[in-house]
């Protein structure tokens, strides 16, 4: 099933993001974790892709298993940074051969060792190049892309960010998923501005449950997210107790999701970090709301 059809359904639902293993040794344990999340019957599950394609061979293995063994629609991430057209076309063919209908088109993080490399000769420098490649392939794929409620870190300002986002959508995106945020007002403000710019595709909010204090620094580094005082107070009070912090973090994420649902959002994407217990706790907290 295509993500666009799921989002058009109108029913309240959750989707979860998981990541593939980095090595063969961890494949079984990570596959088991993703399968446990699949048993929660999310609307769909997305499977990430390693920087520079480092874990690309596992992405489709995990996505295909979830879809075929548990009947959960899957979204396979695909990045293009530093990749050749031949490599990307091969990966697109692999996706099609695997029966995956949904692709998340991303530029991907530029590997540290390539930060100072001359990129003028690269086949792909931005996600829009990959979106166009996917559309030009002629494959019947539902294409998603990322967006940033708090501005892409490489954009000068939000106006420039929205200009390029509109171009990316016009190139063929069917839906957008946001980077994580911890203040829903940032999302509502972004959504309003996106609609003003003529971006009409569904925009899914992405929520990450922070279940230990060490995650916060990494989350800020990855996304540049604004941390509201309410959340800072939560961490100050419970951060030193792993069990308390986990419970408080799940409660905070649940509260974000309830507010989003109450304000007309029908699907929330949860960055579940391969943690079945966290995904299950959120589903339990929302059981009556989402009809479980």
PDB file of C-alpha atoms in Angstrom:
ATOM      1  CA  UNK A   1       0.000   0.000   0.000  1.00  0.00           C
ATOM      2  CA  UNK A   2       1.208   3.480  -0.822  1.00  0.00           C
ATOM      3  CA  UNK A   3       1.814   6.016   1.949  1.00  0.00           C
ATOM      4  CA  UNK A   4      -0.232   8.583   0.042  1.00  0.00           C
ATOM      5  CA  UNK A   5      -3.276   6.295   0.267  1.00  0.00           C
ATOM      6  CA  UNK A   6      -2.703   5.744   3.994  1.00  0.00           C
ATOM      7  CA  UNK A   7      -2.510   9.482   4.633  1.00  0.00           C
ATOM      8  CA  UNK A   8      -5.664  10.093   2.612  1.00  0.00           C
ATOM      9  CA  UNK A   9      -7.584   7.614   4.774  1.00  0.00           C
ATOM     10  CA  UNK A  10      -8.234  10.180   7.505  1.00  0.00           C
ATOM     11  CA  UNK A  11      -8.042   7.814  10.468  1.00  0.00           C
ATOM     12  CA  UNK A  12      -5.718   8.600  13.360  1.00  0.00           C
ATOM     13  CA  UNK A  13      -2.623   6.418  13.224  1.00  0.00           C
ATOM     14  CA  UNK A  14       1.037   6.103  14.098  1.00  0.00           C
ATOM     15  CA  UNK A  15       3.967   5.058  11.959  1.00  0.00           C
ATOM     16  CA  UNK A  16       7.403   4.080  13.245  1.00  0.00           C
ATOM     17  CA  UNK A  17      10.932   4.484  11.993  1.00  0.00           C
ATOM     18  CA  UNK A  18      13.557   1.776  12.452  1.00  0.00           C
ATOM     19  CA  UNK A  19      17.131   1.439  11.293  1.00  0.00           C
ATOM     20  CA  UNK A  20      19.005  -1.523   9.812  1.00  0.00           C
ATOM     21  CA  UNK A  21      22.084  -3.102  11.413  1.00  0.00           C
ATOM     22  CA  UNK A  22      25.574  -1.832  10.691  1.00  0.00           C
ATOM     23  CA  UNK A  23      27.105  -5.314  10.745  1.00  0.00           C
ATOM     24  CA  UNK A  24      26.125  -8.919  10.074  1.00  0.00           C
ATOM     25  CA  UNK A  25      26.640  -9.710  13.759  1.00  0.00           C
ATOM     26  CA  UNK A  26      23.788  -7.439  14.848  1.00  0.00           C
ATOM     27  CA  UNK A  27      21.385  -8.324  12.033  1.00  0.00           C
ATOM     28  CA  UNK A  28      19.311 -10.907  13.926  1.00  0.00           C
ATOM     29  CA  UNK A  29      18.826  -8.797  17.050  1.00  0.00           C
ATOM     30  CA  UNK A  30      17.820  -5.704  15.076  1.00  0.00           C
ATOM     31  CA  UNK A  31      15.508  -7.664  12.802  1.00  0.00           C
ATOM     32  CA  UNK A  32      13.858  -9.088  15.925  1.00  0.00           C
ATOM     33  CA  UNK A  33      13.346  -5.566  17.319  1.00  0.00           C
ATOM     34  CA  UNK A  34      11.810  -4.337  14.068  1.00  0.00           C
ATOM     35  CA  UNK A  35       9.520  -7.363  13.965  1.00  0.00           C
ATOM     36  CA  UNK A  36       8.333  -6.646  17.496  1.00  0.00           C
ATOM     37  CA  UNK A  37       7.433  -3.096  16.470  1.00  0.00           C
ATOM     38  CA  UNK A  38       5.644  -4.480  13.400  1.00  0.00           C
ATOM     39  CA  UNK A  39       3.368  -6.549  15.667  1.00  0.00           C
ATOM     40  CA  UNK A  40       1.932  -3.245  16.950  1.00  0.00           C
ATOM     41  CA  UNK A  41       0.272  -2.826  13.518  1.00  0.00           C
ATOM     42  CA  UNK A  42       1.475   0.689  12.717  1.00  0.00           C
ATOM     43  CA  UNK A  43       0.106   2.407   9.615  1.00  0.00           C
ATOM     44  CA  UNK A  44       3.552   1.875   8.072  1.00  0.00           C
ATOM     45  CA  UNK A  45       7.213   1.541   9.022  1.00  0.00           C
ATOM     46  CA  UNK A  46      10.153   3.354   7.504  1.00  0.00           C
ATOM     47  CA  UNK A  47      13.622   1.824   7.334  1.00  0.00           C
ATOM     48  CA  UNK A  48      16.594   4.176   7.253  1.00  0.00           C
ATOM     49  CA  UNK A  49      19.681   4.097   5.087  1.00  0.00           C
ATOM     50  CA  UNK A  50      23.291   4.425   6.235  1.00  0.00           C
ATOM     51  CA  UNK A  51      25.366   7.498   5.448  1.00  0.00           C
ATOM     52  CA  UNK A  52      26.887   7.020   2.022  1.00  0.00           C
ATOM     53  CA  UNK A  53      24.934   3.787   1.652  1.00  0.00           C
ATOM     54  CA  UNK A  54      26.874   2.108   4.446  1.00  0.00           C
ATOM     55  CA  UNK A  55      23.975  -0.140   5.483  1.00  0.00           C
ATOM     56  CA  UNK A  56      22.093  -0.092   2.186  1.00  0.00           C
ATOM     57  CA  UNK A  57      22.139  -3.843   1.709  1.00  0.00           C
ATOM     58  CA  UNK A  58      20.229  -4.311   4.962  1.00  0.00           C
ATOM     59  CA  UNK A  59      17.564  -1.654   4.363  1.00  0.00           C
ATOM     60  CA  UNK A  60      15.611  -3.692   1.832  1.00  0.00           C
ATOM     61  CA  UNK A  61      16.075  -6.920   3.801  1.00  0.00           C
ATOM     62  CA  UNK A  62      14.393  -5.354   6.836  1.00  0.00           C
ATOM     63  CA  UNK A  63      11.718  -3.537   4.810  1.00  0.00           C
ATOM     64  CA  UNK A  64      10.815  -6.604   2.779  1.00  0.00           C
ATOM     65  CA  UNK A  65      10.603  -8.816   5.877  1.00  0.00           C
ATOM     66  CA  UNK A  66       8.277  -6.382   7.662  1.00  0.00           C
ATOM     67  CA  UNK A  67       6.010  -6.145   4.636  1.00  0.00           C
ATOM     68  CA  UNK A  68       5.888  -9.838   3.741  1.00  0.00           C
ATOM     69  CA  UNK A  69       5.882 -11.368   7.227  1.00  0.00           C
ATOM     70  CA  UNK A  70       3.677  -8.852   9.066  1.00  0.00           C
ATOM     71  CA  UNK A  71       1.639  -7.150   6.354  1.00  0.00           C
ATOM     72  CA  UNK A  72       2.866  -3.698   7.389  1.00  0.00           C
ATOM     73  CA  UNK A  73       3.481  -1.261   4.513  1.00  0.00           C
ATOM     74  CA  UNK A  74       7.093  -0.150   4.391  1.00  0.00           C
ATOM     75  CA  UNK A  75       8.963   2.946   3.332  1.00  0.00           C
ATOM     76  CA  UNK A  76      12.576   2.384   2.246  1.00  0.00           C
ATOM     77  CA  UNK A  77      14.958   5.297   2.660  1.00  0.00           C
ATOM     78  CA  UNK A  78      17.320   6.017  -0.209  1.00  0.00           C
ATOM     79  CA  UNK A  79      20.175   8.523  -0.165  1.00  0.00           C
ATOM     80  CA  UNK A  80      22.169   9.819  -3.088  1.00  0.00           C
ATOM     81  CA  UNK A  81      25.046  11.814  -1.624  1.00  0.00           C
ATOM     82  CA  UNK A  82      28.341  11.036  -3.428  1.00  0.00           C
ATOM     83  CA  UNK A  83      26.650   8.191  -5.358  1.00  0.00           C
ATOM     84  CA  UNK A  84      26.867   7.718  -9.113  1.00  0.00           C
ATOM     85  CA  UNK A  85      23.796   7.577 -11.347  1.00  0.00           C
ATOM     86  CA  UNK A  86      24.568   3.940 -12.109  1.00  0.00           C
ATOM     87  CA  UNK A  87      24.613   3.070  -8.401  1.00  0.00           C
ATOM     88  CA  UNK A  88      21.373   4.903  -7.652  1.00  0.00           C
ATOM     89  CA  UNK A  89      19.601   3.338 -10.631  1.00  0.00           C
ATOM     90  CA  UNK A  90      20.714  -0.081  -9.451  1.00  0.00           C
ATOM     91  CA  UNK A  91      19.300   0.619  -6.006  1.00  0.00           C
ATOM     92  CA  UNK A  92      16.021   1.854  -7.473  1.00  0.00           C
ATOM     93  CA  UNK A  93      15.765  -1.400  -9.429  1.00  0.00           C
ATOM     94  CA  UNK A  94      16.452  -3.341  -6.226  1.00  0.00           C
ATOM     95  CA  UNK A  95      13.619  -1.483  -4.482  1.00  0.00           C
ATOM     96  CA  UNK A  96      11.208  -2.259  -7.302  1.00  0.00           C
ATOM     97  CA  UNK A  97      12.292  -5.914  -7.399  1.00  0.00           C
ATOM     98  CA  UNK A  98      11.672  -6.180  -3.659  1.00  0.00           C
ATOM     99  CA  UNK A  99       8.053  -5.104  -4.095  1.00  0.00           C
ATOM    100  CA  UNK A 100       8.531  -1.915  -2.062  1.00  0.00           C
ATOM    101  CA  UNK A 101       6.159   0.828  -3.221  1.00  0.00           C
ATOM    102  CA  UNK A 102       7.348   3.708  -1.053  1.00  0.00           C
ATOM    103  CA  UNK A 103      10.693   5.517  -1.116  1.00  0.00           C
ATOM    104  CA  UNK A 104      12.018   8.288   1.117  1.00  0.00           C
ATOM    105  CA  UNK A 105      14.271  10.360  -1.133  1.00  0.00           C
ATOM    106  CA  UNK A 106      17.087  11.978   0.834  1.00  0.00           C
ATOM    107  CA  UNK A 107      20.385  13.582   0.000  1.00  0.00           C
ATOM    108  CA  UNK A 108      21.911  12.017   3.100  1.00  0.00           C
ATOM    109  CA  UNK A 109      24.607  13.293   5.422  1.00  0.00           C
ATOM    110  CA  UNK A 110      27.893  14.059   3.740  1.00  0.00           C
ATOM    111  CA  UNK A 111      30.560  11.781   5.261  1.00  0.00           C
ATOM    112  CA  UNK A 112      33.116  13.662   7.353  1.00  0.00           C
ATOM    113  CA  UNK A 113      35.977  12.621   5.104  1.00  0.00           C
ATOM    114  CA  UNK A 114      34.175  14.194   2.131  1.00  0.00           C
ATOM    115  CA  UNK A 115      33.251  17.521   3.691  1.00  0.00           C
ATOM    116  CA  UNK A 116      36.062  19.354   1.910  1.00  0.00           C
ATOM    117  CA  UNK A 117      35.733  17.433  -1.352  1.00  0.00           C
ATOM    118  CA  UNK A 118      34.917  19.274  -4.587  1.00  0.00           C
ATOM    119  CA  UNK A 119      31.280  18.303  -5.245  1.00  0.00           C
ATOM    120  CA  UNK A 120      30.916  19.951  -8.635  1.00  0.00           C
ATOM    121  CA  UNK A 121      31.354  16.631 -10.400  1.00  0.00           C
ATOM    122  CA  UNK A 122      28.889  14.684  -8.258  1.00  0.00           C
ATOM    123  CA  UNK A 123      25.827  13.290 -10.019  1.00  0.00           C
ATOM    124  CA  UNK A 124      23.632  14.253  -7.061  1.00  0.00           C
ATOM    125  CA  UNK A 125      24.110  17.214  -4.764  1.00  0.00           C
ATOM    126  CA  UNK A 126      20.593  17.662  -3.392  1.00  0.00           C
ATOM    127  CA  UNK A 127      17.553  15.500  -2.649  1.00  0.00           C
ATOM    128  CA  UNK A 128      15.671  17.086  -5.546  1.00  0.00           C
ATOM    129  CA  UNK A 129      18.108  15.342  -7.918  1.00  0.00           C
ATOM    130  CA  UNK A 130      17.060  11.986  -6.467  1.00  0.00           C
ATOM    131  CA  UNK A 131      13.353  12.852  -6.570  1.00  0.00           C
ATOM    132  CA  UNK A 132      13.699  13.625 -10.285  1.00  0.00           C
ATOM    133  CA  UNK A 133      15.640  10.414 -10.856  1.00  0.00           C
ATOM    134  CA  UNK A 134      12.904   8.378  -9.164  1.00  0.00           C
ATOM    135  CA  UNK A 135      10.174  10.054 -11.223  1.00  0.00           C
ATOM    136  CA  UNK A 136      12.107   9.681 -14.464  1.00  0.00           C
ATOM    137  CA  UNK A 137      12.602   5.969 -13.774  1.00  0.00           C
ATOM    138  CA  UNK A 138       8.963   5.440 -14.699  1.00  0.00           C
ATOM    139  CA  UNK A 139       8.426   3.235 -11.624  1.00  0.00           C
ATOM    140  CA  UNK A 140       5.061   3.449  -9.897  1.00  0.00           C
ATOM    141  CA  UNK A 141       6.496   4.639  -6.578  1.00  0.00           C
ATOM    142  CA  UNK A 142       5.151   6.836  -3.809  1.00  0.00           C
ATOM    143  CA  UNK A 143       7.938   9.320  -3.047  1.00  0.00           C
ATOM    144  CA  UNK A 144       8.480  11.046   0.270  1.00  0.00           C
ATOM    145  CA  UNK A 145      10.989  13.690   1.288  1.00  0.00           C
ATOM    146  CA  UNK A 146      12.181  15.433   4.434  1.00  0.00           C
ATOM    147  CA  UNK A 147      11.371  18.927   5.669  1.00  0.00           C
ATOM    148  CA  UNK A 148      12.549  21.054   8.563  1.00  0.00           C
ATOM    149  CA  UNK A 149      10.136  22.995  10.789  1.00  0.00           C
ATOM    150  CA  UNK A 150      13.133  24.815  12.280  1.00  0.00           C
ATOM    151  CA  UNK A 151      14.927  25.457   8.951  1.00  0.00           C
ATOM    152  CA  UNK A 152      17.376  23.189   7.154  1.00  0.00           C
ATOM    153  CA  UNK A 153      20.815  23.737   8.705  1.00  0.00           C
ATOM    154  CA  UNK A 154      22.232  24.768   5.315  1.00  0.00           C
ATOM    155  CA  UNK A 155      19.509  27.336   4.543  1.00  0.00           C
ATOM    156  CA  UNK A 156      19.942  31.056   5.178  1.00  0.00           C
ATOM    157  CA  UNK A 157      16.404  31.473   6.490  1.00  0.00           C
ATOM    158  CA  UNK A 158      12.992  29.833   6.400  1.00  0.00           C
ATOM    159  CA  UNK A 159      11.910  31.708   3.286  1.00  0.00           C
ATOM    160  CA  UNK A 160      14.803  30.224   1.312  1.00  0.00           C
ATOM    161  CA  UNK A 161      14.157  26.820   2.874  1.00  0.00           C
ATOM    162  CA  UNK A 162      10.499  26.872   1.797  1.00  0.00           C
ATOM    163  CA  UNK A 163      11.445  28.002  -1.716  1.00  0.00           C
ATOM    164  CA  UNK A 164      13.615  24.924  -2.229  1.00  0.00           C
ATOM    165  CA  UNK A 165      11.081  22.685  -0.481  1.00  0.00           C
ATOM    166  CA  UNK A 166       8.419  23.812  -2.973  1.00  0.00           C
ATOM    167  CA  UNK A 167      10.805  22.946  -5.819  1.00  0.00           C
ATOM    168  CA  UNK A 168      11.362  19.508  -4.331  1.00  0.00           C
ATOM    169  CA  UNK A 169       7.633  18.872  -4.030  1.00  0.00           C
ATOM    170  CA  UNK A 170       7.020  20.102  -7.577  1.00  0.00           C
ATOM    171  CA  UNK A 171       9.690  17.667  -8.786  1.00  0.00           C
ATOM    172  CA  UNK A 172       7.465  14.788  -7.705  1.00  0.00           C
ATOM    173  CA  UNK A 173       7.149  14.312  -3.936  1.00  0.00           C
ATOM    174  CA  UNK A 174       3.893  12.779  -2.714  1.00  0.00           C
ATOM    175  CA  UNK A 175       4.353  13.614   0.965  1.00  0.00           C
ATOM    176  CA  UNK A 176       6.780  15.149   3.440  1.00  0.00           C
ATOM    177  CA  UNK A 177       7.979  14.082   6.879  1.00  0.00           C
ATOM    178  CA  UNK A 178       9.459  16.570   9.309  1.00  0.00           C
ATOM    179  CA  UNK A 179      12.635  16.393  11.278  1.00  0.00           C
ATOM    180  CA  UNK A 180      12.001  15.896  15.002  1.00  0.00           C
ATOM    181  CA  UNK A 181      10.776  18.831  17.062  1.00  0.00           C
ATOM    182  CA  UNK A 182       9.851  19.268  20.715  1.00  0.00           C
ATOM    183  CA  UNK A 183       7.523  22.252  20.523  1.00  0.00           C
ATOM    184  CA  UNK A 184       4.356  21.668  18.496  1.00  0.00           C
ATOM    185  CA  UNK A 185       3.911  25.377  17.852  1.00  0.00           C
ATOM    186  CA  UNK A 186       7.001  25.239  15.631  1.00  0.00           C
ATOM    187  CA  UNK A 187       5.288  22.602  13.507  1.00  0.00           C
ATOM    188  CA  UNK A 188       1.985  24.486  13.275  1.00  0.00           C
ATOM    189  CA  UNK A 189       3.795  27.670  12.245  1.00  0.00           C
ATOM    190  CA  UNK A 190       5.804  25.770   9.624  1.00  0.00           C
ATOM    191  CA  UNK A 191       2.695  24.032   8.282  1.00  0.00           C
ATOM    192  CA  UNK A 192       0.899  27.366   7.883  1.00  0.00           C
ATOM    193  CA  UNK A 193       3.848  28.891   5.996  1.00  0.00           C
ATOM    194  CA  UNK A 194       4.222  25.816   3.791  1.00  0.00           C
ATOM    195  CA  UNK A 195       0.557  25.963   2.788  1.00  0.00           C
ATOM    196  CA  UNK A 196       0.941  29.681   2.045  1.00  0.00           C
ATOM    197  CA  UNK A 197       3.760  28.787  -0.365  1.00  0.00           C
ATOM    198  CA  UNK A 198       1.494  26.383  -2.218  1.00  0.00           C
ATOM    199  CA  UNK A 199       2.924  23.190  -0.725  1.00  0.00           C
ATOM    200  CA  UNK A 200      -0.226  21.083  -0.601  1.00  0.00           C
ATOM    201  CA  UNK A 201       1.066  17.522  -0.157  1.00  0.00           C
ATOM    202  CA  UNK A 202       0.544  15.843   3.251  1.00  0.00           C
ATOM    203  CA  UNK A 203       3.128  16.880   5.851  1.00  0.00           C
ATOM    204  CA  UNK A 204       3.690  14.329   8.612  1.00  0.00           C
ATOM    205  CA  UNK A 205       5.142  15.513  11.906  1.00  0.00           C
ATOM    206  CA  UNK A 206       8.065  13.503  13.252  1.00  0.00           C
ATOM    207  CA  UNK A 207       8.247  12.969  17.018  1.00  0.00           C
ATOM    208  CA  UNK A 208      11.172  11.422  18.878  1.00  0.00           C
ATOM    209  CA  UNK A 209      10.621  10.103  22.412  1.00  0.00           C
ATOM    210  CA  UNK A 210      13.685  11.089  24.456  1.00  0.00           C
ATOM    211  CA  UNK A 211      14.037   8.303  26.992  1.00  0.00           C
ATOM    212  CA  UNK A 212      17.471   9.048  28.431  1.00  0.00           C
ATOM    213  CA  UNK A 213      19.338  12.272  29.072  1.00  0.00           C
ATOM    214  CA  UNK A 214      22.226  11.290  26.794  1.00  0.00           C
ATOM    215  CA  UNK A 215      19.912  11.360  23.764  1.00  0.00           C
ATOM    216  CA  UNK A 216      19.310  15.075  24.095  1.00  0.00           C
ATOM    217  CA  UNK A 217      22.746  16.262  23.011  1.00  0.00           C
ATOM    218  CA  UNK A 218      22.710  13.935  20.008  1.00  0.00           C
ATOM    219  CA  UNK A 219      19.166  14.991  19.059  1.00  0.00           C
ATOM    220  CA  UNK A 220      20.148  18.661  19.121  1.00  0.00           C
ATOM    221  CA  UNK A 221      23.296  17.962  17.097  1.00  0.00           C
ATOM    222  CA  UNK A 222      21.361  16.024  14.453  1.00  0.00           C
ATOM    223  CA  UNK A 223      18.421  18.372  14.091  1.00  0.00           C
ATOM    224  CA  UNK A 224      19.296  21.668  15.729  1.00  0.00           C
ATOM    225  CA  UNK A 225      15.986  21.346  17.542  1.00  0.00           C
ATOM    226  CA  UNK A 226      14.788  24.018  19.940  1.00  0.00           C
ATOM    227  CA  UNK A 227      14.345  22.568  23.421  1.00  0.00           C
ATOM    228  CA  UNK A 228      11.471  24.301  25.254  1.00  0.00           C
ATOM    229  CA  UNK A 229      11.810  25.123  28.937  1.00  0.00           C
ATOM    230  CA  UNK A 230       9.081  22.618  29.769  1.00  0.00           C
ATOM    231  CA  UNK A 231      11.229  19.823  28.385  1.00  0.00           C
ATOM    232  CA  UNK A 232      14.424  21.160  29.984  1.00  0.00           C
ATOM    233  CA  UNK A 233      12.666  21.079  33.355  1.00  0.00           C
ATOM    234  CA  UNK A 234      11.641  17.489  32.742  1.00  0.00           C
ATOM    235  CA  UNK A 235      15.243  16.492  32.050  1.00  0.00           C
ATOM    236  CA  UNK A 236      16.569  18.453  35.034  1.00  0.00           C
ATOM    237  CA  UNK A 237      14.113  16.691  37.334  1.00  0.00           C
ATOM    238  CA  UNK A 238      14.245  13.134  35.982  1.00  0.00           C
ATOM    239  CA  UNK A 239      17.415  12.880  33.893  1.00  0.00           C
ATOM    240  CA  UNK A 240      19.487  11.253  36.615  1.00  0.00           C
ATOM    241  CA  UNK A 241      17.004   8.375  37.036  1.00  0.00           C
ATOM    242  CA  UNK A 242      16.903   6.118  33.933  1.00  0.00           C
ATOM    243  CA  UNK A 243      13.485   4.638  34.717  1.00  0.00           C
ATOM    244  CA  UNK A 244      11.920   7.983  35.575  1.00  0.00           C
ATOM    245  CA  UNK A 245      13.428   9.677  32.536  1.00  0.00           C
ATOM    246  CA  UNK A 246      12.155   6.938  30.262  1.00  0.00           C
ATOM    247  CA  UNK A 247       8.633   7.221  31.639  1.00  0.00           C
ATOM    248  CA  UNK A 248       8.690  11.024  31.492  1.00  0.00           C
ATOM    249  CA  UNK A 249      10.075  11.030  27.936  1.00  0.00           C
ATOM    250  CA  UNK A 250       7.355   8.679  26.727  1.00  0.00           C
ATOM    251  CA  UNK A 251       4.733  10.816  28.453  1.00  0.00           C
ATOM    252  CA  UNK A 252       6.088  13.982  26.818  1.00  0.00           C
ATOM    253  CA  UNK A 253       6.045  12.393  23.350  1.00  0.00           C
ATOM    254  CA  UNK A 254       2.541  11.046  23.978  1.00  0.00           C
ATOM    255  CA  UNK A 255       1.370  14.532  24.937  1.00  0.00           C
ATOM    256  CA  UNK A 256       2.865  15.933  21.720  1.00  0.00           C
ATOM    257  CA  UNK A 257       1.051  13.302  19.651  1.00  0.00           C
ATOM    258  CA  UNK A 258      -2.303  13.878  21.386  1.00  0.00           C
ATOM    259  CA  UNK A 259      -2.029  17.607  20.720  1.00  0.00           C
ATOM    260  CA  UNK A 260      -1.190  16.975  17.058  1.00  0.00           C
ATOM    261  CA  UNK A 261      -4.165  14.635  16.671  1.00  0.00           C
ATOM    262  CA  UNK A 262      -6.443  17.165  18.391  1.00  0.00           C
ATOM    263  CA  UNK A 263      -5.353  19.812  15.893  1.00  0.00           C
ATOM    264  CA  UNK A 264      -6.206  17.890  12.761  1.00  0.00           C
ATOM    265  CA  UNK A 265      -3.097  15.806  12.101  1.00  0.00           C
ATOM    266  CA  UNK A 266      -4.053  12.219  11.271  1.00  0.00           C
ATOM    267  CA  UNK A 267      -0.687  10.417  11.164  1.00  0.00           C
ATOM    268  CA  UNK A 268       2.336  11.022  13.365  1.00  0.00           C
ATOM    269  CA  UNK A 269       5.693   9.464  12.522  1.00  0.00           C
ATOM    270  CA  UNK A 270       7.571   8.257  15.602  1.00  0.00           C
ATOM    271  CA  UNK A 271      11.354   7.970  15.559  1.00  0.00           C
ATOM    272  CA  UNK A 272      11.302   4.838  17.681  1.00  0.00           C
ATOM    273  CA  UNK A 273      15.039   4.035  17.452  1.00  0.00           C
ATOM    274  CA  UNK A 274      14.456   0.245  17.307  1.00  0.00           C
ATOM    275  CA  UNK A 275      12.952   0.302  20.805  1.00  0.00           C
ATOM    276  CA  UNK A 276       9.863  -1.946  20.858  1.00  0.00           C
ATOM    277  CA  UNK A 277       9.131  -1.154  24.513  1.00  0.00           C
ATOM    278  CA  UNK A 278       8.965   2.570  23.786  1.00  0.00           C
ATOM    279  CA  UNK A 279       6.793   2.055  20.701  1.00  0.00           C
ATOM    280  CA  UNK A 280       4.480  -0.239  22.648  1.00  0.00           C
ATOM    281  CA  UNK A 281       4.164   2.188  25.558  1.00  0.00           C
ATOM    282  CA  UNK A 282       3.134   4.997  23.215  1.00  0.00           C
ATOM    283  CA  UNK A 283       0.592   2.755  21.486  1.00  0.00           C
ATOM    284  CA  UNK A 284      -0.821   1.748  24.883  1.00  0.00           C
ATOM    285  CA  UNK A 285      -1.066   5.389  25.960  1.00  0.00           C
ATOM    286  CA  UNK A 286      -3.066   6.143  22.817  1.00  0.00           C
ATOM    287  CA  UNK A 287      -5.047   2.911  22.568  1.00  0.00           C
ATOM    288  CA  UNK A 288      -8.541   4.417  22.804  1.00  0.00           C
ATOM    289  CA  UNK A 289      -7.584   7.451  20.729  1.00  0.00           C
ATOM    290  CA  UNK A 290      -6.354   5.410  17.774  1.00  0.00           C
ATOM    291  CA  UNK A 291      -8.875   2.630  18.291  1.00  0.00           C
ATOM    292  CA  UNK A 292      -6.639  -0.165  19.532  1.00  0.00           C
TER     293      UNK A 292
END
